[in-house]
Amino acid sequence: MSRKPAAKKAKRPRKAKPLKAYIVVREVSAVNTSYTEPDLVFASKKAAEEHAERLNRELRAHTNPFAGDTDPGFLMSDEDELFKLLKTFGVPEPKAPKVGYVKWDQWWARVVGELTEGQRDAVWAAFDEFEWYEVRETTLED
């Protein structure tokens, strides 16, 4: 009498280890962040940060932050801080008009070409409320 060999149990495939992914998104302050669409997804945080910085530099190079008559008070928590910053970095300040208010968009268009990269970066860094590209981390699972 021959015995049948016992059937081997099928091995269960190992569950894949969750992977981290880094998503570059444009943070639009007026929009709920759950609706923000990704630009690109990276496996490397460093590569994602480099891509986001490249996009931010392009954005700063081609954008007047005061377009549409935007007042600094909408871009940062304290407009007086902008004047201090301009003075600190040697950026020409706008002249206060005799009547009305400073036309910031015109001021920016006039001075941006004369600013050093450091001066331009310092002004942009002061803004809280601007549509910046940033990196978000998430986990990919099987």
PDB file of C-alpha atoms in Angstrom:
ATOM      1  CA  MET A   1       0.000   0.000   0.000  1.00  0.00           C
ATOM      2  CA  SER A   2       1.427   3.291  -1.029  1.00  0.00           C
ATOM      3  CA  ARG A   3       0.711   6.434   0.721  1.00  0.00           C
ATOM      4  CA  LYS A   4       0.093   9.626  -1.154  1.00  0.00           C
ATOM      5  CA  PRO A   5       2.407  12.385  -0.148  1.00  0.00           C
ATOM      6  CA  ALA A   6       0.674  15.089   1.803  1.00  0.00           C
ATOM      7  CA  ALA A   7      -0.275  18.072  -0.294  1.00  0.00           C
ATOM      8  CA  LYS A   8       1.943  21.041   0.357  1.00  0.00           C
ATOM      9  CA  LYS A   9       0.263  24.082   1.722  1.00  0.00           C
ATOM     10  CA  ALA A  10       0.381  26.939  -0.700  1.00  0.00           C
ATOM     11  CA  LYS A  11       2.561  29.702   0.611  1.00  0.00           C
ATOM     12  CA  ARG A  12       0.795  32.926   1.108  1.00  0.00           C
ATOM     13  CA  PRO A  13       2.608  35.744  -0.659  1.00  0.00           C
ATOM     14  CA  ARG A  14       4.218  38.162   1.710  1.00  0.00           C
ATOM     15  CA  LYS A  15       2.449  41.453   2.050  1.00  0.00           C
ATOM     16  CA  ALA A  16       4.416  44.182   0.336  1.00  0.00           C
ATOM     17  CA  LYS A  17       6.130  46.625   2.624  1.00  0.00           C
ATOM     18  CA  PRO A  18       4.504  50.070   2.449  1.00  0.00           C
ATOM     19  CA  LEU A  19       6.556  52.553   0.444  1.00  0.00           C
ATOM     20  CA  LYS A  20       6.925  56.236   1.109  1.00  0.00           C
ATOM     21  CA  ALA A  21       6.170  58.624  -1.712  1.00  0.00           C
ATOM     22  CA  TYR A  22       6.709  62.355  -1.892  1.00  0.00           C
ATOM     23  CA  ILE A  23       4.161  64.426  -3.755  1.00  0.00           C
ATOM     24  CA  VAL A  24       4.840  67.949  -5.021  1.00  0.00           C
ATOM     25  CA  VAL A  25       1.643  69.996  -4.804  1.00  0.00           C
ATOM     26  CA  ARG A  26       0.816  73.655  -5.264  1.00  0.00           C
ATOM     27  CA  GLU A  27      -0.563  74.919  -1.986  1.00  0.00           C
ATOM     28  CA  VAL A  28      -3.383  77.281  -2.895  1.00  0.00           C
ATOM     29  CA  SER A  29      -4.321  79.187   0.238  1.00  0.00           C
ATOM     30  CA  ALA A  30      -7.886  79.915  -0.871  1.00  0.00           C
ATOM     31  CA  VAL A  31      -8.654  76.257  -1.619  1.00  0.00           C
ATOM     32  CA  ASN A  32      -9.216  73.342   0.732  1.00  0.00           C
ATOM     33  CA  THR A  33      -5.961  71.347   0.592  1.00  0.00           C
ATOM     34  CA  SER A  34      -7.801  68.078   0.021  1.00  0.00           C
ATOM     35  CA  TYR A  35      -8.621  69.412  -3.461  1.00  0.00           C
ATOM     36  CA  THR A  36      -5.053  70.391  -4.301  1.00  0.00           C
ATOM     37  CA  GLU A  37      -3.821  68.415  -7.310  1.00  0.00           C
ATOM     38  CA  PRO A  38      -0.332  66.915  -7.335  1.00  0.00           C
ATOM     39  CA  ASP A  39       2.269  68.059  -9.830  1.00  0.00           C
ATOM     40  CA  LEU A  40       4.573  65.014  -9.616  1.00  0.00           C
ATOM     41  CA  VAL A  41       5.188  62.070  -7.300  1.00  0.00           C
ATOM     42  CA  PHE A  42       8.713  61.034  -6.294  1.00  0.00           C
ATOM     43  CA  ALA A  43      10.258  58.081  -4.479  1.00  0.00           C
ATOM     44  CA  SER A  44      12.979  60.369  -3.106  1.00  0.00           C
ATOM     45  CA  LYS A  45      12.260  63.254  -0.745  1.00  0.00           C
ATOM     46  CA  LYS A  46      15.367  65.084  -1.958  1.00  0.00           C
ATOM     47  CA  ALA A  47      14.269  64.866  -5.607  1.00  0.00           C
ATOM     48  CA  ALA A  48      10.774  66.089  -4.676  1.00  0.00           C
ATOM     49  CA  GLU A  49      12.195  69.045  -2.735  1.00  0.00           C
ATOM     50  CA  GLU A  50      14.505  69.970  -5.626  1.00  0.00           C
ATOM     51  CA  HIS A  51      11.566  69.858  -8.054  1.00  0.00           C
ATOM     52  CA  ALA A  52       9.382  71.981  -5.751  1.00  0.00           C
ATOM     53  CA  GLU A  53      12.177  74.547  -5.357  1.00  0.00           C
ATOM     54  CA  ARG A  54      12.626  74.708  -9.148  1.00  0.00           C
ATOM     55  CA  LEU A  55       8.891  75.343  -9.577  1.00  0.00           C
ATOM     56  CA  ASN A  56       8.913  77.976  -6.819  1.00  0.00           C
ATOM     57  CA  ARG A  57      11.849  79.782  -8.456  1.00  0.00           C
ATOM     58  CA  GLU A  58       9.963  79.803 -11.778  1.00  0.00           C
ATOM     59  CA  LEU A  59       6.880  81.097 -10.007  1.00  0.00           C
ATOM     60  CA  ARG A  60       8.817  83.886  -8.290  1.00  0.00           C
ATOM     61  CA  ALA A  61      10.603  84.842 -11.526  1.00  0.00           C
ATOM     62  CA  HIS A  62       7.402  85.320 -13.522  1.00  0.00           C
ATOM     63  CA  THR A  63       4.897  86.489 -10.952  1.00  0.00           C
ATOM     64  CA  ASN A  64       4.145  89.874  -9.500  1.00  0.00           C
ATOM     65  CA  PRO A  65       2.937  89.001  -5.979  1.00  0.00           C
ATOM     66  CA  PHE A  66       0.968  92.238  -5.898  1.00  0.00           C
ATOM     67  CA  ALA A  67      -0.828  91.676  -9.222  1.00  0.00           C
ATOM     68  CA  GLY A  68      -4.479  92.509  -9.169  1.00  0.00           C
ATOM     69  CA  ASP A  69      -3.795  95.295  -6.668  1.00  0.00           C
ATOM     70  CA  THR A  70      -3.015  92.819  -3.887  1.00  0.00           C
ATOM     71  CA  ASP A  71      -1.981  94.552  -0.695  1.00  0.00           C
ATOM     72  CA  PRO A  72       0.908  93.121   1.370  1.00  0.00           C
ATOM     73  CA  GLY A  73      -1.562  92.704   4.228  1.00  0.00           C
ATOM     74  CA  PHE A  74      -3.128  89.820   2.265  1.00  0.00           C
ATOM     75  CA  LEU A  75       0.230  88.116   1.700  1.00  0.00           C
ATOM     76  CA  MET A  76       1.723  88.377   5.153  1.00  0.00           C
ATOM     77  CA  SER A  77       0.631  88.796   8.732  1.00  0.00           C
ATOM     78  CA  ASP A  78       2.200  92.234   9.248  1.00  0.00           C
ATOM     79  CA  GLU A  79       2.693  94.825   6.489  1.00  0.00           C
ATOM     80  CA  ASP A  80       5.044  96.836   8.703  1.00  0.00           C
ATOM     81  CA  GLU A  81       7.373  93.825   8.694  1.00  0.00           C
ATOM     82  CA  LEU A  82       7.677  94.159   4.916  1.00  0.00           C
ATOM     83  CA  PHE A  83       8.958  97.722   5.263  1.00  0.00           C
ATOM     84  CA  LYS A  84      11.510  96.582   7.880  1.00  0.00           C
ATOM     85  CA  LEU A  85      12.584  93.748   5.602  1.00  0.00           C
ATOM     86  CA  LEU A  86      12.998  96.073   2.619  1.00  0.00           C
ATOM     87  CA  LYS A  87      15.198  98.346   4.692  1.00  0.00           C
ATOM     88  CA  THR A  88      17.233  95.433   6.093  1.00  0.00           C
ATOM     89  CA  PHE A  89      18.014  94.040   2.628  1.00  0.00           C
ATOM     90  CA  GLY A  90      18.533  97.401   0.919  1.00  0.00           C
ATOM     91  CA  VAL A  91      15.486  97.063  -1.322  1.00  0.00           C
ATOM     92  CA  PRO A  92      14.184 100.430  -2.556  1.00  0.00           C
ATOM     93  CA  GLU A  93      10.982 101.210  -0.675  1.00  0.00           C
ATOM     94  CA  PRO A  94       7.890 102.509  -2.437  1.00  0.00           C
ATOM     95  CA  LYS A  95       7.253 106.178  -2.000  1.00  0.00           C
ATOM     96  CA  ALA A  96       4.097 106.970  -0.076  1.00  0.00           C
ATOM     97  CA  PRO A  97       1.665 108.858  -2.316  1.00  0.00           C
ATOM     98  CA  LYS A  98       0.204 112.174  -1.170  1.00  0.00           C
ATOM     99  CA  VAL A  99      -3.265 110.792  -1.737  1.00  0.00           C
ATOM    100  CA  GLY A 100      -4.409 107.176  -1.687  1.00  0.00           C
ATOM    101  CA  TYR A 101      -2.241 104.177  -1.053  1.00  0.00           C
ATOM    102  CA  VAL A 102       0.949 102.561  -2.363  1.00  0.00           C
ATOM    103  CA  LYS A 103       0.463 100.868  -5.726  1.00  0.00           C
ATOM    104  CA  TRP A 104       2.435  97.772  -4.804  1.00  0.00           C
ATOM    105  CA  ASP A 105       2.040  96.058  -8.168  1.00  0.00           C
ATOM    106  CA  GLN A 106       3.609  99.042  -9.951  1.00  0.00           C
ATOM    107  CA  TRP A 107       6.356  99.283  -7.344  1.00  0.00           C
ATOM    108  CA  TRP A 108       7.225  95.586  -7.803  1.00  0.00           C
ATOM    109  CA  ALA A 109       7.288  95.870 -11.607  1.00  0.00           C
ATOM    110  CA  ARG A 110       9.630  98.855 -11.279  1.00  0.00           C
ATOM    111  CA  VAL A 111      12.151  97.349  -8.811  1.00  0.00           C
ATOM    112  CA  VAL A 112      12.164  93.589  -9.451  1.00  0.00           C
ATOM    113  CA  GLY A 113      14.685  93.821 -12.307  1.00  0.00           C
ATOM    114  CA  GLU A 114      17.160  95.660 -10.063  1.00  0.00           C
ATOM    115  CA  LEU A 115      16.997  93.227  -7.143  1.00  0.00           C
ATOM    116  CA  THR A 116      19.673  90.675  -6.430  1.00  0.00           C
ATOM    117  CA  GLU A 117      18.563  87.058  -6.123  1.00  0.00           C
ATOM    118  CA  GLY A 118      19.062  87.317  -2.345  1.00  0.00           C
ATOM    119  CA  GLN A 119      16.888  90.421  -2.090  1.00  0.00           C
ATOM    120  CA  ARG A 120      14.163  88.854  -4.226  1.00  0.00           C
ATOM    121  CA  ASP A 121      14.249  85.629  -2.189  1.00  0.00           C
ATOM    122  CA  ALA A 122      14.051  87.603   1.079  1.00  0.00           C
ATOM    123  CA  VAL A 123      10.949  89.479  -0.053  1.00  0.00           C
ATOM    124  CA  TRP A 124       9.273  86.299  -1.277  1.00  0.00           C
ATOM    125  CA  ALA A 125      10.164  84.445   1.926  1.00  0.00           C
ATOM    126  CA  ALA A 126       8.243  87.045   3.928  1.00  0.00           C
ATOM    127  CA  PHE A 127       4.918  86.074   2.338  1.00  0.00           C
ATOM    128  CA  ASP A 128       2.696  83.714   4.344  1.00  0.00           C
ATOM    129  CA  GLU A 129      -0.193  83.551   1.937  1.00  0.00           C
ATOM    130  CA  PHE A 130       1.082  82.640  -1.470  1.00  0.00           C
ATOM    131  CA  GLU A 131       0.536  79.694  -3.769  1.00  0.00           C
ATOM    132  CA  TRP A 132       3.779  77.791  -3.213  1.00  0.00           C
ATOM    133  CA  TYR A 133       4.776  74.346  -4.334  1.00  0.00           C
ATOM    134  CA  GLU A 134       5.503  72.101  -1.384  1.00  0.00           C
ATOM    135  CA  VAL A 135       6.281  68.464  -0.697  1.00  0.00           C
ATOM    136  CA  ARG A 136       3.857  66.165   1.082  1.00  0.00           C
ATOM    137  CA  GLU A 137       4.743  62.695   2.270  1.00  0.00           C
ATOM    138  CA  THR A 138       2.383  59.762   1.896  1.00  0.00           C
ATOM    139  CA  THR A 139       2.540  55.977   2.043  1.00  0.00           C
ATOM    140  CA  LEU A 140       1.826  53.651  -0.878  1.00  0.00           C
ATOM    141  CA  GLU A 141       0.366  50.327   0.120  1.00  0.00           C
ATOM    142  CA  ASP A 142      -0.512  47.214  -1.809  1.00  0.00           C
TER     143      ASP A 142
END
